[in-house]
Structure formats: C-alpha cells, structure tokens
Amino acid sequence: MPKQKKHEKKKFVKKVKKEKAKPRTDALASSTSGKKTYNLLRGMHDVLPREEKYWKNLYHTAENLAEHFQFNRLETPLLEEANLFIRSIGRGTDVVDKEMYVFEDRDGAKVALRPEGTASIVRAYIMHGMWNQPQPTKLWYWGPMFRHERPQAGRFRQHTQVGFETIGDADPVADAELILLAHNFYKDMGLPVEIHINSIGTLEERQKYKTSLVEYYRSKRSYLCDDCKQRLNKNPLRLLDCKQEKCQPIKEDAPQIIDWLEDESKNHFTKVLEYLDELNVPYVLRGTLVRGLDYYTRTVFEVYPQTEGEGGAQSALGGGGRYDLLVEEMGGRPTPAAGFSVGIERAVSALKQYMDANQIKPPAKKFDAFMAQLGEQAKRRSLKILNELRLSGLKIDYNFSKNSLKAQLEAANSLQVPYALILGQKEVQDGTIIIRDMESGVQEIIDQKKTENTLKKKLSRFDEEKKK
Ligand code: HAM
C-alpha cells in the first residue's frame, strides 16, 4: 500500500476508535435492574406499533398509485460506492459535504449509506440496460435513507422515503404526471398540502443566473448571515434557501431565475403549468425554489403542509423535479428524466397533527371477531379454529395470556369487534362453539364445523345493517 494511503487509513481507524469511546445517544441508558441498557443513536428513531396503522396506510397508498400510474418497484441496496452520490448530488451541497455516512469497508472501498434514492435508481437503470426497453422506464422505491444532519423535529439521521422516477421522457407531461402523483398521494392519505413549483432552467441558463445572483449578493455582503457569506463562495443557489430573518429582505429583492430562462425552458415550464391547470392540481409559483441537490434541470417542486406556507422550507414533506443530465453524467446515454420523493416520517407527523387539530379519529384496526377460550383443551382447539378461520379470510383477534372470560370479553369490547367466539371445556366436548353478539350480549350455540359459515353470514348482515 502506498505510504500516503496507509497514513489515511490509520487516520480513519483512529477516528472511528475515538468515536467509539464516547457513544452518542439521545438519552442516558438506564434500567430498573441496574444492568446496562442501550439507547438509540442520535437522530435515529423506532417506528412503534402504535404508528403502524399510518405507515401501512401510506405504503398501500403509494403501492396503489404506483400500480395505477404504471410504475414498477425497484429495490436498490442501502450501501453504494460513495462516488455515486458525490458525483450525482454534487460537491458543495449539504448532503455531500456535511451529511453523508461515508466510510471504508473492510476491503478498503469507500462506501456510503444512501442519502437518497435517485442516484441509485439511475445507476440501476444504466447497469441493467433498462434503456433497451421501450421508454420511459417508470420506477418506484420505498426505504430508509441516511443523512448525518443535526437532529431536530422532522429531521432524522435515518428517514424513509417513497420515490417515483420517470426515466426517458423529456415531455412536460411527464413532469405534470409526477406532480399529479404527488398531489394524489397526499390527497389519498387525507392531508391538505401545497405544491410549490419553479423552473431552474438548463445548466447554461443557471450559470448566467448564478453570475447575476452572486453580483447582487456581493453588493449586500455586509448584511448577510455568516452561512450566506459562505454560500456566496461555495454554492450561491443555496443563498435562496436561507431562513435567517436578516437575509429575508435581501432574498425577496434578489434576481429571479425565471428571467434567465430561454424560450425552450420557458415553453417547457408553461406547458407543465398548463397541464396542471387542466388537471385541477393547485400549485404555488415560487421563484426562489431551487432544491438542495445539484442534479436538477428545469422543473423543480416541493410539497408543504397547507398551513405552513413559503416560510416552512425546513419541513418540506416531499420534493423533486427534472434531472435531464444525470443519466449521461452517470455514464449512460443522454436521457431526460424526472422524479420526486416523499419523506414518510414527516408525512405521518403532519397527518397526525392535522387529524388532532380537526378531531379526526385514526382508522381503527378492524377485526371480524374475538376468540375467547377457557381451559387448556379449549386453548388448543381455539388455535386450530383460529387457523381455519384465518385461512378462510376472516380476521380474528385473541389473547391467550388472559385466562378469565371476563378479561377476554373486555378486550373484545375495547376492540369494538361485532362478535366474540367463546370456547370452554363443555363446548370442546360437545363439538360446539358460542357466538356472542357484542352489542346485544345475545349468545347462540352452534356446531363448531359451522363457525366459518355462520360468522360470515352474521358479518354480512351486520355490514348491511351498518350501511342503512
Ligand atoms: P429531498 O428533498 O432531499 O429529495 O428529500 C425528499 C424528502 O425526504 C424531503 O422532502 C423530506 O420530506 C424527506 N427528508 C429529507 N431529509 C430528511 C431527514 N433528515 N429527516 C426526515 N425526512 C427527510 C430527494 O431526496 C430527491 N432524491 C427527490 C427526487 C426524486 N428528485 C428526483 N427524484
């Protein structure tokens, strides 16, 4: 190994050791037994069972839309060559410069935990020759992303995204279709949102715009916050993302990229907006929207909770845009593309806030019946009956750790199931089972073999009654 490299490796190992010495967790480990327990790393979070209903709902919403809009699922690994992200997202962006989890693996390869999905999708598109198939190629994904950001509300070091990418279509209708998809996603999950949209033109147009932006900001340098002074040299477009109060008036008067667009980009953007009007998808034109990743060209958009307005850039629920140069940049043929992704943690949290504020109850987990049992023999038989009912498509809850009938019926009550099935010693011997109507308390003894049919009949009558 060359001397220089060896030295670097040593440094890397040293750094890892140093960090190991003081694990950074969100809270101090504690336990009532006095034994050491473990906490989460900073910025990490568990998705608890009580959140599950929201996550499942969102996944189904995404899956349904993907099917409807003809996107195929593509799963890529969490770990990729670090350069894939460095080249696509770009040096000078926060994601690459400050937030990526990059390390050397045991073979000495520089790898990164994916901070986003688009670069990996483009890598896979090129690698698997998807450009050989009829275009566009429409792909979707769902999974964890990693960014070593300063943790705060709605900002995690591991978060989950669902993303949609249309590769091989330059038509503005593809942009509009993706924005429609984003609009439908939030609409289907029941969250009112605002879609902010802008065009950042081609590379050349943006270059000219950057020159005028830098010129303008240089003339105001002494009034800028420290971050913006740095942005001015490193990545001037990020100046438009600044949230500091003192920079807001400067931002408001800054030149707007839309004035630097040539006819082709202007026409492209106008068409996107016309399609959205046609589709009745509301949007807010936002001249300062530029996005935080380098690969975008022309259309860019972001989604915010409806109440938040333009100021809430920290809490964008989702975002995306066109990236016509990325496939070529990654070694493929020149191929136009566009896409977007949604942050699931932020979507769930915004939905919960909205439901709380409007007193909307979360969807209850729906079971068809509760199986209550008394005694060892009944427990065994219940297991068998439960499995048969599950195979027949019925959803039955149960709790084998509760042995008293009263406690089991209470559990059934709190689940708001319409029926309880009760099996005791006598029923096991007689080959019967009791069906209890939970609302009226009326009980009926039936032949065990008829459980599925009787329950299904009662449930369909119950559903009919509910509809009336
Ligand atoms: P992004 O805007 O960097 O875009 O991330 C997409 C969404 O992921 C954000 O709007 C936000 O909801 C969520 N998100 C990002 N970082 C965090 C975090 N630290 N904690 C919680 N949620 C977060 C992209 O990643 C692009 N790949 C989108 C795209 C797809 N563009 C074209 N195709």
PDB file of C-alpha atoms in Angstrom, residues 229-461:
ATOM      1  CA  LYS A 229     -21.325  34.634   3.267  1.00  0.00           C
ATOM      2  CA  GLN A 230     -20.012  31.095   2.829  1.00  0.00           C
ATOM      3  CA  ARG A 231     -22.754  30.112   0.399  1.00  0.00           C
ATOM      4  CA  LEU A 232     -21.817  33.086  -1.736  1.00  0.00           C
ATOM      5  CA  ASN A 233     -18.450  31.485  -2.469  1.00  0.00           C
ATOM      6  CA  LYS A 234     -19.366  27.829  -2.318  1.00  0.00           C
ATOM      7  CA  ASN A 235     -22.868  27.327  -3.682  1.00  0.00           C
ATOM      8  CA  PRO A 236     -24.674  30.597  -4.460  1.00  0.00           C
ATOM      9  CA  LEU A 237     -28.040  28.970  -5.292  1.00  0.00           C
ATOM     10  CA  ARG A 238     -28.278  27.891  -1.647  1.00  0.00           C
ATOM     11  CA  LEU A 239     -28.496  31.597  -0.739  1.00  0.00           C
ATOM     12  CA  LEU A 240     -32.153  31.315  -1.703  1.00  0.00           C
ATOM     13  CA  ASP A 241     -32.710  28.641   0.968  1.00  0.00           C
ATOM     14  CA  CYS A 242     -31.618  30.874   3.856  1.00  0.00           C
ATOM     15  CA  LYS A 243     -34.129  31.041   6.750  1.00  0.00           C
ATOM     16  CA  GLN A 244     -32.350  33.746   8.767  1.00  0.00           C
ATOM     17  CA  GLU A 245     -34.544  36.744   9.357  1.00  0.00           C
ATOM     18  CA  LYS A 246     -31.886  39.273   8.411  1.00  0.00           C
ATOM     19  CA  CYS A 247     -31.426  37.712   4.962  1.00  0.00           C
ATOM     20  CA  GLN A 248     -35.129  37.650   4.046  1.00  0.00           C
ATOM     21  CA  PRO A 249     -35.451  41.202   2.629  1.00  0.00           C
ATOM     22  CA  ILE A 250     -32.298  40.622   0.562  1.00  0.00           C
ATOM     23  CA  LYS A 251     -33.727  37.353  -0.742  1.00  0.00           C
ATOM     24  CA  GLU A 252     -37.014  39.000  -1.663  1.00  0.00           C
ATOM     25  CA  ASP A 253     -35.304  41.514  -3.949  1.00  0.00           C
ATOM     26  CA  ALA A 254     -32.855  39.005  -5.438  1.00  0.00           C
ATOM     27  CA  PRO A 255     -32.929  38.350  -9.195  1.00  0.00           C
ATOM     28  CA  GLN A 256     -35.302  35.515 -10.146  1.00  0.00           C
ATOM     29  CA  ILE A 257     -34.140  32.594 -12.249  1.00  0.00           C
ATOM     30  CA  ILE A 258     -37.292  32.656 -14.351  1.00  0.00           C
ATOM     31  CA  ASP A 259     -35.994  35.871 -16.005  1.00  0.00           C
ATOM     32  CA  TRP A 260     -32.915  33.993 -17.221  1.00  0.00           C
ATOM     33  CA  LEU A 261     -34.783  31.205 -18.972  1.00  0.00           C
ATOM     34  CA  GLU A 262     -34.545  30.979 -22.764  1.00  0.00           C
ATOM     35  CA  ASP A 263     -37.607  30.203 -24.893  1.00  0.00           C
ATOM     36  CA  GLU A 264     -37.268  26.424 -24.785  1.00  0.00           C
ATOM     37  CA  SER A 265     -37.144  26.248 -20.982  1.00  0.00           C
ATOM     38  CA  LYS A 266     -39.896  28.836 -20.691  1.00  0.00           C
ATOM     39  CA  ASN A 267     -42.143  26.868 -23.040  1.00  0.00           C
ATOM     40  CA  HIS A 268     -41.429  23.667 -21.163  1.00  0.00           C
ATOM     41  CA  PHE A 269     -42.409  25.286 -17.874  1.00  0.00           C
ATOM     42  CA  THR A 270     -45.528  26.910 -19.339  1.00  0.00           C
ATOM     43  CA  LYS A 271     -46.660  23.525 -20.654  1.00  0.00           C
ATOM     44  CA  VAL A 272     -46.162  21.887 -17.242  1.00  0.00           C
ATOM     45  CA  LEU A 273     -48.319  24.595 -15.651  1.00  0.00           C
ATOM     46  CA  GLU A 274     -50.968  24.293 -18.364  1.00  0.00           C
ATOM     47  CA  TYR A 275     -51.221  20.538 -17.801  1.00  0.00           C
ATOM     48  CA  LEU A 276     -51.554  21.092 -14.062  1.00  0.00           C
ATOM     49  CA  ASP A 277     -54.329  23.634 -14.655  1.00  0.00           C
ATOM     50  CA  GLU A 278     -56.058  21.124 -16.897  1.00  0.00           C
ATOM     51  CA  LEU A 279     -55.775  18.502 -14.159  1.00  0.00           C
ATOM     52  CA  ASN A 280     -57.021  20.916 -11.481  1.00  0.00           C
ATOM     53  CA  VAL A 281     -53.860  20.423  -9.476  1.00  0.00           C
ATOM     54  CA  PRO A 282     -53.314  23.623  -7.493  1.00  0.00           C
ATOM     55  CA  TYR A 283     -49.749  24.967  -7.196  1.00  0.00           C
ATOM     56  CA  VAL A 284     -47.882  27.986  -5.879  1.00  0.00           C
ATOM     57  CA  LEU A 285     -45.242  29.564  -8.134  1.00  0.00           C
ATOM     58  CA  ARG A 286     -42.136  30.154  -6.027  1.00  0.00           C
ATOM     59  CA  GLY A 287     -39.286  31.949  -7.774  1.00  0.00           C
ATOM     60  CA  THR A 288     -36.776  31.192  -5.017  1.00  0.00           C
ATOM     61  CA  LEU A 289     -37.262  27.429  -5.069  1.00  0.00           C
ATOM     62  CA  VAL A 290     -34.012  25.793  -6.243  1.00  0.00           C
ATOM     63  CA  ARG A 291     -33.774  22.455  -4.276  1.00  0.00           C
ATOM     64  CA  GLY A 292     -30.754  21.216  -2.350  1.00  0.00           C
ATOM     65  CA  LEU A 293     -29.315  18.669  -4.777  1.00  0.00           C
ATOM     66  CA  ASP A 294     -27.249  19.587  -7.836  1.00  0.00           C
ATOM     67  CA  TYR A 295     -28.714  17.324 -10.483  1.00  0.00           C
ATOM     68  CA  TYR A 296     -31.909  19.233 -11.268  1.00  0.00           C
ATOM     69  CA  THR A 297     -32.717  20.957 -14.568  1.00  0.00           C
ATOM     70  CA  ARG A 298     -35.891  22.877 -15.437  1.00  0.00           C
ATOM     71  CA  THR A 299     -38.939  21.899 -13.327  1.00  0.00           C
ATOM     72  CA  VAL A 300     -38.453  21.661  -9.561  1.00  0.00           C
ATOM     73  CA  PHE A 301     -41.159  21.315  -6.926  1.00  0.00           C
ATOM     74  CA  GLU A 302     -41.688  20.828  -3.216  1.00  0.00           C
ATOM     75  CA  VAL A 303     -44.670  19.931  -1.071  1.00  0.00           C
ATOM     76  CA  TYR A 304     -45.619  21.638   2.217  1.00  0.00           C
ATOM     77  CA  PRO A 305     -48.434  21.204   4.700  1.00  0.00           C
ATOM     78  CA  GLN A 306     -51.125  23.654   3.617  1.00  0.00           C
ATOM     79  CA  THR A 307     -50.918  25.859   6.674  1.00  0.00           C
ATOM     80  CA  GLU A 308     -47.167  26.278   6.589  1.00  0.00           C
ATOM     81  CA  GLY A 309     -46.712  28.472   3.535  1.00  0.00           C
ATOM     82  CA  GLU A 310     -43.469  29.534   1.965  1.00  0.00           C
ATOM     83  CA  GLY A 311     -41.576  30.022   5.207  1.00  0.00           C
ATOM     84  CA  GLY A 312     -41.552  26.358   6.123  1.00  0.00           C
ATOM     85  CA  ALA A 313     -38.774  25.107   3.882  1.00  0.00           C
ATOM     86  CA  GLN A 314     -37.331  23.091   6.797  1.00  0.00           C
ATOM     87  CA  SER A 315     -40.344  20.901   6.781  1.00  0.00           C
ATOM     88  CA  ALA A 316     -40.858  20.092   3.111  1.00  0.00           C
ATOM     89  CA  LEU A 317     -42.921  16.925   3.021  1.00  0.00           C
ATOM     90  CA  GLY A 318     -41.581  15.939  -0.354  1.00  0.00           C
ATOM     91  CA  GLY A 319     -39.788  17.239  -3.379  1.00  0.00           C
ATOM     92  CA  GLY A 320     -38.414  16.510  -6.793  1.00  0.00           C
ATOM     93  CA  GLY A 321     -38.016  17.696 -10.326  1.00  0.00           C
ATOM     94  CA  ARG A 322     -36.432  17.090 -13.688  1.00  0.00           C
ATOM     95  CA  TYR A 323     -32.853  15.862 -13.992  1.00  0.00           C
ATOM     96  CA  ASP A 324     -32.129  15.660 -17.712  1.00  0.00           C
ATOM     97  CA  LEU A 325     -28.338  15.426 -17.404  1.00  0.00           C
ATOM     98  CA  LEU A 326     -27.937  12.868 -14.661  1.00  0.00           C
ATOM     99  CA  VAL A 327     -28.116   9.629 -16.662  1.00  0.00           C
ATOM    100  CA  GLU A 328     -25.375  10.843 -19.016  1.00  0.00           C
ATOM    101  CA  GLU A 329     -23.342  12.181 -16.089  1.00  0.00           C
ATOM    102  CA  MET A 330     -23.505   8.702 -14.529  1.00  0.00           C
ATOM    103  CA  GLY A 331     -22.151   7.086 -17.711  1.00  0.00           C
ATOM    104  CA  GLY A 332     -25.373   6.366 -19.606  1.00  0.00           C
ATOM    105  CA  ARG A 333     -26.690   7.760 -22.895  1.00  0.00           C
ATOM    106  CA  PRO A 334     -28.181  11.242 -22.863  1.00  0.00           C
ATOM    107  CA  THR A 335     -31.579  10.518 -21.286  1.00  0.00           C
ATOM    108  CA  PRO A 336     -34.086  13.014 -19.900  1.00  0.00           C
ATOM    109  CA  ALA A 337     -35.672  12.122 -16.566  1.00  0.00           C
ATOM    110  CA  ALA A 338     -37.756  13.433 -13.689  1.00  0.00           C
ATOM    111  CA  GLY A 339     -38.936  12.236 -10.302  1.00  0.00           C
ATOM    112  CA  PHE A 340     -39.863  13.035  -6.733  1.00  0.00           C
ATOM    113  CA  SER A 341     -39.842  11.547  -3.297  1.00  0.00           C
ATOM    114  CA  VAL A 342     -41.824  11.875  -0.111  1.00  0.00           C
ATOM    115  CA  GLY A 343     -40.480  11.761   3.460  1.00  0.00           C
ATOM    116  CA  ILE A 344     -42.629   9.241   5.322  1.00  0.00           C
ATOM    117  CA  GLU A 345     -41.837  10.359   8.899  1.00  0.00           C
ATOM    118  CA  ARG A 346     -42.798  13.928   8.009  1.00  0.00           C
ATOM    119  CA  ALA A 347     -45.941  12.792   6.208  1.00  0.00           C
ATOM    120  CA  VAL A 348     -47.051  10.721   9.224  1.00  0.00           C
ATOM    121  CA  SER A 349     -46.312  13.516  11.659  1.00  0.00           C
ATOM    122  CA  ALA A 350     -48.127  16.139   9.538  1.00  0.00           C
ATOM    123  CA  LEU A 351     -51.098  13.803   9.154  1.00  0.00           C
ATOM    124  CA  LYS A 352     -51.313  13.197  12.897  1.00  0.00           C
ATOM    125  CA  GLN A 353     -51.125  16.927  13.624  1.00  0.00           C
ATOM    126  CA  TYR A 354     -53.832  17.602  11.062  1.00  0.00           C
ATOM    127  CA  MET A 355     -56.077  14.846  12.456  1.00  0.00           C
ATOM    128  CA  ASP A 356     -55.595  16.094  16.034  1.00  0.00           C
ATOM    129  CA  ALA A 357     -56.383  19.666  15.045  1.00  0.00           C
ATOM    130  CA  ASN A 358     -59.542  18.557  13.229  1.00  0.00           C
ATOM    131  CA  GLN A 359     -60.570  15.869  15.723  1.00  0.00           C
ATOM    132  CA  ILE A 360     -60.362  13.126  13.128  1.00  0.00           C
ATOM    133  CA  LYS A 361     -60.001   9.651  14.645  1.00  0.00           C
ATOM    134  CA  PRO A 362     -57.264   7.363  13.293  1.00  0.00           C
ATOM    135  CA  PRO A 363     -58.545   4.342  11.375  1.00  0.00           C
ATOM    136  CA  ALA A 364     -59.304   1.545  13.831  1.00  0.00           C
ATOM    137  CA  LYS A 365     -57.702  -1.823  13.287  1.00  0.00           C
ATOM    138  CA  LYS A 366     -60.618  -3.896  12.087  1.00  0.00           C
ATOM    139  CA  PHE A 367     -61.206  -7.419  13.312  1.00  0.00           C
ATOM    140  CA  ASP A 368     -64.200  -9.577  12.462  1.00  0.00           C
ATOM    141  CA  ALA A 369     -64.385 -11.279  15.845  1.00  0.00           C
ATOM    142  CA  PHE A 370     -62.565 -12.093  19.070  1.00  0.00           C
ATOM    143  CA  MET A 371     -61.796 -15.676  20.102  1.00  0.00           C
ATOM    144  CA  ALA A 372     -62.175 -16.276  23.832  1.00  0.00           C
ATOM    145  CA  GLN A 373     -61.245 -19.593  25.436  1.00  0.00           C
ATOM    146  CA  LEU A 374     -61.398 -21.195  28.883  1.00  0.00           C
ATOM    147  CA  GLY A 375     -59.135 -24.040  29.925  1.00  0.00           C
ATOM    148  CA  GLU A 376     -56.223 -25.924  28.387  1.00  0.00           C
ATOM    149  CA  GLN A 377     -58.253 -28.077  25.978  1.00  0.00           C
ATOM    150  CA  ALA A 378     -60.212 -25.076  24.745  1.00  0.00           C
ATOM    151  CA  LYS A 379     -56.976 -23.156  24.169  1.00  0.00           C
ATOM    152  CA  ARG A 380     -55.686 -25.970  21.957  1.00  0.00           C
ATOM    153  CA  ARG A 381     -58.903 -26.254  19.975  1.00  0.00           C
ATOM    154  CA  SER A 382     -59.045 -22.445  19.633  1.00  0.00           C
ATOM    155  CA  LEU A 383     -55.636 -22.436  17.964  1.00  0.00           C
ATOM    156  CA  LYS A 384     -56.942 -24.855  15.368  1.00  0.00           C
ATOM    157  CA  ILE A 385     -60.172 -22.928  14.804  1.00  0.00           C
ATOM    158  CA  LEU A 386     -58.268 -19.624  14.592  1.00  0.00           C
ATOM    159  CA  ASN A 387     -56.034 -21.021  11.887  1.00  0.00           C
ATOM    160  CA  GLU A 388     -59.000 -22.349   9.899  1.00  0.00           C
ATOM    161  CA  LEU A 389     -60.787 -19.001  10.137  1.00  0.00           C
ATOM    162  CA  ARG A 390     -57.612 -17.150   9.095  1.00  0.00           C
ATOM    163  CA  LEU A 391     -57.329 -19.379   6.012  1.00  0.00           C
ATOM    164  CA  SER A 392     -60.943 -18.565   5.154  1.00  0.00           C
ATOM    165  CA  GLY A 393     -60.080 -14.853   5.097  1.00  0.00           C
ATOM    166  CA  LEU A 394     -61.539 -13.832   8.460  1.00  0.00           C
ATOM    167  CA  LYS A 395     -59.567 -11.610  10.837  1.00  0.00           C
ATOM    168  CA  ILE A 396     -59.882 -12.850  14.385  1.00  0.00           C
ATOM    169  CA  ASP A 397     -58.174 -11.325  17.399  1.00  0.00           C
ATOM    170  CA  TYR A 398     -57.348 -13.321  20.532  1.00  0.00           C
ATOM    171  CA  ASN A 399     -55.314 -13.158  23.714  1.00  0.00           C
ATOM    172  CA  PHE A 400     -54.110 -16.488  25.065  1.00  0.00           C
ATOM    173  CA  SER A 401     -52.375 -14.896  28.032  1.00  0.00           C
ATOM    174  CA  LYS A 402     -55.739 -13.893  29.525  1.00  0.00           C
ATOM    175  CA  ASN A 403     -57.469 -16.856  31.159  1.00  0.00           C
ATOM    176  CA  SER A 404     -60.623 -15.283  32.587  1.00  0.00           C
ATOM    177  CA  LEU A 405     -63.610 -14.965  30.317  1.00  0.00           C
ATOM    178  CA  LYS A 406     -64.401 -11.515  31.741  1.00  0.00           C
ATOM    179  CA  ALA A 407     -60.951 -10.142  30.812  1.00  0.00           C
ATOM    180  CA  GLN A 408     -61.217 -11.604  27.316  1.00  0.00           C
ATOM    181  CA  LEU A 409     -64.655 -10.145  26.715  1.00  0.00           C
ATOM    182  CA  GLU A 410     -63.401  -6.787  27.942  1.00  0.00           C
ATOM    183  CA  ALA A 411     -60.597  -6.993  25.393  1.00  0.00           C
ATOM    184  CA  ALA A 412     -63.178  -7.830  22.708  1.00  0.00           C
ATOM    185  CA  ASN A 413     -65.241  -4.870  23.799  1.00  0.00           C
ATOM    186  CA  SER A 414     -62.375  -2.411  23.600  1.00  0.00           C
ATOM    187  CA  LEU A 415     -61.543  -3.666  20.108  1.00  0.00           C
ATOM    188  CA  GLN A 416     -65.148  -2.972  19.124  1.00  0.00           C
ATOM    189  CA  VAL A 417     -65.496  -6.292  17.340  1.00  0.00           C
ATOM    190  CA  PRO A 418     -69.082  -7.185  16.447  1.00  0.00           C
ATOM    191  CA  TYR A 419     -68.798 -10.812  17.640  1.00  0.00           C
ATOM    192  CA  ALA A 420     -66.925 -12.962  20.153  1.00  0.00           C
ATOM    193  CA  LEU A 421     -66.428 -16.697  19.746  1.00  0.00           C
ATOM    194  CA  ILE A 422     -66.368 -18.491  23.096  1.00  0.00           C
ATOM    195  CA  LEU A 423     -64.983 -21.948  23.645  1.00  0.00           C
ATOM    196  CA  GLY A 424     -64.957 -23.694  27.048  1.00  0.00           C
ATOM    197  CA  GLN A 425     -64.423 -27.249  28.260  1.00  0.00           C
ATOM    198  CA  LYS A 426     -68.089 -28.174  27.616  1.00  0.00           C
ATOM    199  CA  GLU A 427     -68.061 -26.816  24.046  1.00  0.00           C
ATOM    200  CA  VAL A 428     -64.855 -28.731  23.257  1.00  0.00           C
ATOM    201  CA  GLN A 429     -66.526 -31.948  24.361  1.00  0.00           C
ATOM    202  CA  ASP A 430     -69.812 -31.206  22.552  1.00  0.00           C
ATOM    203  CA  GLY A 431     -68.101 -30.023  19.358  1.00  0.00           C
ATOM    204  CA  THR A 432     -69.921 -26.688  19.665  1.00  0.00           C
ATOM    205  CA  ILE A 433     -68.932 -23.020  19.987  1.00  0.00           C
ATOM    206  CA  ILE A 434     -70.737 -19.952  21.316  1.00  0.00           C
ATOM    207  CA  ILE A 435     -71.175 -16.856  19.145  1.00  0.00           C
ATOM    208  CA  ARG A 436     -71.847 -13.738  21.179  1.00  0.00           C
ATOM    209  CA  ASP A 437     -73.251 -10.563  19.659  1.00  0.00           C
ATOM    210  CA  MET A 438     -71.120  -7.962  21.418  1.00  0.00           C
ATOM    211  CA  GLU A 439     -73.653  -5.198  21.169  1.00  0.00           C
ATOM    212  CA  SER A 440     -76.772  -7.032  22.407  1.00  0.00           C
ATOM    213  CA  GLY A 441     -74.999  -9.667  24.505  1.00  0.00           C
ATOM    214  CA  VAL A 442     -77.176 -12.376  22.897  1.00  0.00           C
ATOM    215  CA  GLN A 443     -75.372 -15.727  22.659  1.00  0.00           C
ATOM    216  CA  GLU A 444     -76.011 -18.632  20.307  1.00  0.00           C
ATOM    217  CA  ILE A 445     -74.558 -22.134  20.476  1.00  0.00           C
ATOM    218  CA  ILE A 446     -73.623 -23.613  17.111  1.00  0.00           C
ATOM    219  CA  ASP A 447     -71.846 -26.632  15.695  1.00  0.00           C
ATOM    220  CA  GLN A 448     -68.075 -25.929  15.574  1.00  0.00           C
ATOM    221  CA  LYS A 449     -67.983 -27.050  11.948  1.00  0.00           C
ATOM    222  CA  LYS A 450     -70.386 -24.263  11.028  1.00  0.00           C
ATOM    223  CA  THR A 451     -68.290 -21.492  12.657  1.00  0.00           C
ATOM    224  CA  GLU A 452     -66.940 -20.032   9.415  1.00  0.00           C
ATOM    225  CA  ASN A 453     -70.278 -20.016   7.567  1.00  0.00           C
ATOM    226  CA  THR A 454     -72.333 -18.706  10.473  1.00  0.00           C
ATOM    227  CA  LEU A 455     -69.844 -15.974  11.275  1.00  0.00           C
ATOM    228  CA  LYS A 456     -69.615 -14.884   7.634  1.00  0.00           C
ATOM    229  CA  LYS A 457     -73.396 -14.736   7.339  1.00  0.00           C
ATOM    230  CA  LYS A 458     -73.695 -12.709  10.537  1.00  0.00           C
ATOM    231  CA  LEU A 459     -70.921 -10.351   9.419  1.00  0.00           C
ATOM    232  CA  SER A 460     -72.547  -9.668   6.074  1.00  0.00           C
ATOM    233  CA  ARG A 461     -75.859  -8.944   7.825  1.00  0.00           C
TER     234      ARG A 461
END
